[in-house]
Amino acid sequence: PPHSVLSQARVQFSAGRSDDSNITLRISVELTGDSGLVTNMPADLSDRTRSDVADSVLWTPAPVTIRDTFYTADLVPLLQLVFARVDWALGNSLTLFIEHYDGSGRRRPTTTELPILQIDMCQPYTDWSAWSSCSNNIRNSSRTQVIFNQDTCICEVQELNR
């Protein structure tokens, strides 16, 4: 939704087998506001425009035991690339690319449980009309400040020490 703040985004997997070997994966996103369905047509994935390497997220998964739940690194920077586009709308699709980057290990999700994209977001308080008299005092005072905490989506007024 408009004005929402993403606090965390990650993909949840269930391990298809145990693995404690080292691996680092690179995650990127397709740069479009509405990703098309993945097909078996030649070059379908390789022809898609991806985020730059500099914008990708590196993920080094911890060792897993079969059926363990494990999560990617935080994907907020990638999702913001898509959500900031003018062609993005709520309900559109997106495609994440997860590729080998370094190491000899593997992480294989189960074939019975689909990965789940988890997005934590909040919508900041925007009805400031109720705060009108208070906000005038706040704006005119050098001893107070308004802080928006993105983790909790709470605005708070703090008095400054002199």
GROMACS .gro file of C-alpha atoms in nm:
model
  162
    1PRO     CA    1   0.000   0.000   0.000
    2PRO     CA    2   0.111   0.362  -0.052
    3HIS     CA    3   0.338   0.505   0.220
    4SER     CA    4   0.404   0.159   0.364
    5VAL     CA    5   0.740   0.087   0.517
    6LEU     CA    6   0.903  -0.250   0.453
    7SER     CA    7   1.071  -0.369   0.771
    8GLN     CA    8   1.172  -0.718   0.658
    9ALA     CA    9   1.134  -0.946   0.358
   10ARG     CA   10   1.264  -1.299   0.318
   11VAL     CA   11   1.185  -1.632   0.157
   12GLN     CA   12   1.113  -1.929   0.384
   13PHE     CA   13   1.219  -2.277   0.272
   14SER     CA   14   1.198  -2.625   0.421
   15ALA     CA   15   1.520  -2.829   0.384
   16GLY     CA   16   1.491  -3.130   0.154
   17ARG     CA   17   1.808  -3.283   0.300
   18SER     CA   18   2.074  -3.215   0.559
   19ASP     CA   19   2.373  -3.007   0.450
   20ASP     CA   20   2.647  -2.835   0.648
   21SER     CA   21   2.880  -2.742   0.362
   22ASN     CA   22   2.968  -2.379   0.287
   23ILE     CA   23   2.779  -2.191   0.018
   24THR     CA   24   2.700  -1.831  -0.066
   25LEU     CA   25   2.412  -1.751  -0.299
   26ARG     CA   26   2.335  -1.429  -0.486
   27ILE     CA   27   1.973  -1.315  -0.499
   28SER     CA   28   1.851  -1.066  -0.757
   29VAL     CA   29   1.508  -0.956  -0.879
   30GLU     CA   30   1.350  -0.906  -1.219
   31LEU     CA   31   1.322  -0.532  -1.289
   32THR     CA   32   0.960  -0.505  -1.391
   33GLY     CA   33   0.644  -0.398  -1.216
   34ASP     CA   34   0.464  -0.721  -1.306
   35SER     CA   35   0.673  -1.028  -1.375
   36GLY     CA   36   0.542  -1.272  -1.635
   37LEU     CA   37   0.487  -1.639  -1.566
   38VAL     CA   38   0.796  -1.858  -1.587
   39THR     CA   39   0.778  -2.085  -1.890
   40ASN     CA   40   0.988  -2.365  -2.036
   41MET     CA   41   1.065  -2.157  -2.345
   42PRO     CA   42   1.437  -2.131  -2.428
   43ALA     CA   43   1.607  -1.835  -2.257
   44ASP     CA   44   1.287  -1.735  -2.071
   45LEU     CA   45   1.476  -1.658  -1.747
   46SER     CA   46   1.807  -1.548  -1.897
   47ASP     CA   47   1.633  -1.290  -2.120
   48ARG     CA   48   1.469  -1.116  -1.824
   49THR     CA   49   1.617  -0.787  -1.701
   50ARG     CA   50   1.766  -0.838  -1.356
   51SER     CA   51   1.882  -0.601  -1.087
   52ASP     CA   52   2.249  -0.503  -1.107
   53VAL     CA   53   2.507  -0.715  -0.929
   54ALA     CA   54   2.566  -0.418  -0.696
   55ASP     CA   55   2.197  -0.432  -0.597
   56SER     CA   56   2.190  -0.807  -0.538
   57VAL     CA   57   2.178  -0.963  -0.192
   58LEU     CA   58   2.439  -1.219  -0.087
   59TRP     CA   59   2.313  -1.498   0.136
   60THR     CA   60   2.521  -1.756   0.323
   61PRO     CA   61   2.270  -2.007   0.463
   62ALA     CA   62   2.348  -2.178   0.792
   63PRO     CA   63   2.381  -2.558   0.800
   64VAL     CA   64   2.044  -2.736   0.784
   65THR     CA   65   1.898  -3.070   0.884
   66ILE     CA   66   1.629  -3.236   0.672
   67ARG     CA   67   1.292  -3.060   0.709
   68ASP     CA   68   1.448  -2.762   0.893
   69THR     CA   69   1.293  -2.427   0.812
   70PHE     CA   70   1.548  -2.177   0.683
   71TYR     CA   71   1.527  -1.822   0.550
   72THR     CA   72   1.707  -1.604   0.298
   73ALA     CA   73   1.888  -1.288   0.395
   74ASP     CA   74   1.675  -0.973   0.413
   75LEU     CA   75   1.538  -0.888   0.067
   76VAL     CA   76   1.398  -0.540   0.141
   77PRO     CA   77   1.650  -0.364  -0.089
   78LEU     CA   78   1.544  -0.587  -0.382
   79LEU     CA   79   1.172  -0.548  -0.324
   80GLN     CA   80   1.208  -0.172  -0.297
   81LEU     CA   81   1.354  -0.173  -0.651
   82VAL     CA   82   1.029  -0.328  -0.776
   83PHE     CA   83   0.780  -0.152  -0.547
   84ALA     CA   84   0.923   0.191  -0.642
   85ARG     CA   85   0.846   0.137  -1.011
   86VAL     CA   86   0.555   0.324  -1.171
   87ASP     CA   87   0.429  -0.001  -1.329
   88TRP     CA   88   0.408  -0.180  -0.991
   89ALA     CA   89   0.063  -0.237  -0.841
   90LEU     CA   90  -0.052  -0.431  -0.539
   91GLY     CA   91  -0.118  -0.792  -0.645
   92ASN     CA   92   0.140  -0.796  -0.925
   93SER     CA   93   0.395  -1.075  -0.954
   94LEU     CA   94   0.771  -1.059  -0.906
   95THR     CA   95   1.052  -1.301  -0.984
   96LEU     CA   96   1.353  -1.360  -0.760
   97PHE     CA   97   1.667  -1.525  -0.897
   98ILE     CA   98   1.875  -1.732  -0.653
   99GLU     CA   99   2.210  -1.836  -0.796
  100HIS     CA  100   2.533  -1.993  -0.676
  101TYR     CA  101   2.795  -1.733  -0.586
  102ASP     CA  102   3.066  -1.915  -0.389
  103GLY     CA  103   3.138  -2.239  -0.202
  104SER     CA  104   3.077  -2.606  -0.267
  105GLY     CA  105   2.759  -2.662  -0.065
  106ARG     CA  106   2.397  -2.693  -0.170
  107ARG     CA  107   2.069  -2.610  -0.006
  108ARG     CA  108   1.784  -2.811  -0.148
  109PRO     CA  109   1.432  -2.720  -0.045
  110THR     CA  110   1.175  -2.997  -0.016
  111THR     CA  111   0.966  -3.069  -0.322
  112THR     CA  112   0.649  -3.099  -0.114
  113GLU     CA  113   0.650  -2.751   0.042
  114LEU     CA  114   0.657  -2.438  -0.170
  115PRO     CA  115   0.884  -2.150  -0.068
  116ILE     CA  116   0.698  -1.864   0.101
  117LEU     CA  117   0.781  -1.497   0.050
  118GLN     CA  118   0.729  -1.324   0.385
  119ILE     CA  119   0.699  -0.946   0.383
  120ASP     CA  120   0.669  -0.747   0.705
  121MET     CA  121   0.543  -0.394   0.652
  122CYS     CA  122   0.359  -0.127   0.837
  123GLN     CA  123   0.176   0.185   0.742
  124PRO     CA  124   0.277   0.496   0.933
  125TYR     CA  125   0.017   0.712   1.097
  126THR     CA  126  -0.080   0.977   0.842
  127ASP     CA  127  -0.381   1.149   0.999
  128TRP     CA  128  -0.189   1.436   1.154
  129SER     CA  129  -0.497   1.660   1.174
  130ALA     CA  130  -0.566   1.530   1.526
  131TRP     CA  131  -0.219   1.642   1.623
  132SER     CA  132  -0.253   1.995   1.484
  133SER     CA  133  -0.228   2.192   1.809
  134CYS     CA  134   0.037   1.960   1.947
  135SER     CA  135   0.239   1.964   1.627
  136ASN     CA  136   0.251   2.345   1.629
  137ASN     CA  137   0.405   2.331   1.973
  138ILE     CA  138   0.646   2.060   1.864
  139ARG     CA  139   0.756   2.248   1.552
  140ASN     CA  140   0.812   2.566   1.751
  141SER     CA  141   1.008   2.401   2.028
  142SER     CA  142   1.383   2.343   2.010
  143ARG     CA  143   1.359   2.095   2.299
  144THR     CA  144   1.150   1.825   2.127
  145GLN     CA  145   1.181   1.604   1.824
  146VAL     CA  146   0.951   1.358   1.648
  147ILE     CA  147   1.108   1.023   1.569
  148PHE     CA  148   0.961   0.759   1.339
  149ASN     CA  149   1.082   0.409   1.425
  150GLN     CA  150   1.070   0.199   1.107
  151ASP     CA  151   1.101  -0.126   1.301
  152THR     CA  152   0.786  -0.067   1.504
  153CYS     CA  153   0.612   0.194   1.284
  154ILE     CA  154   0.558   0.412   1.587
  155CYS     CA  155   0.601   0.787   1.595
  156GLU     CA  156   0.713   0.922   1.928
  157VAL     CA  157   0.787   1.265   2.066
  158GLN     CA  158   1.107   1.294   2.267
  159GLU     CA  159   1.223   1.580   2.481
  160LEU     CA  160   1.584   1.677   2.412
  161ASN     CA  161   1.832   1.735   2.692
  162ARG     CA  162   1.996   2.075   2.698
   0.00000   0.00000   0.00000
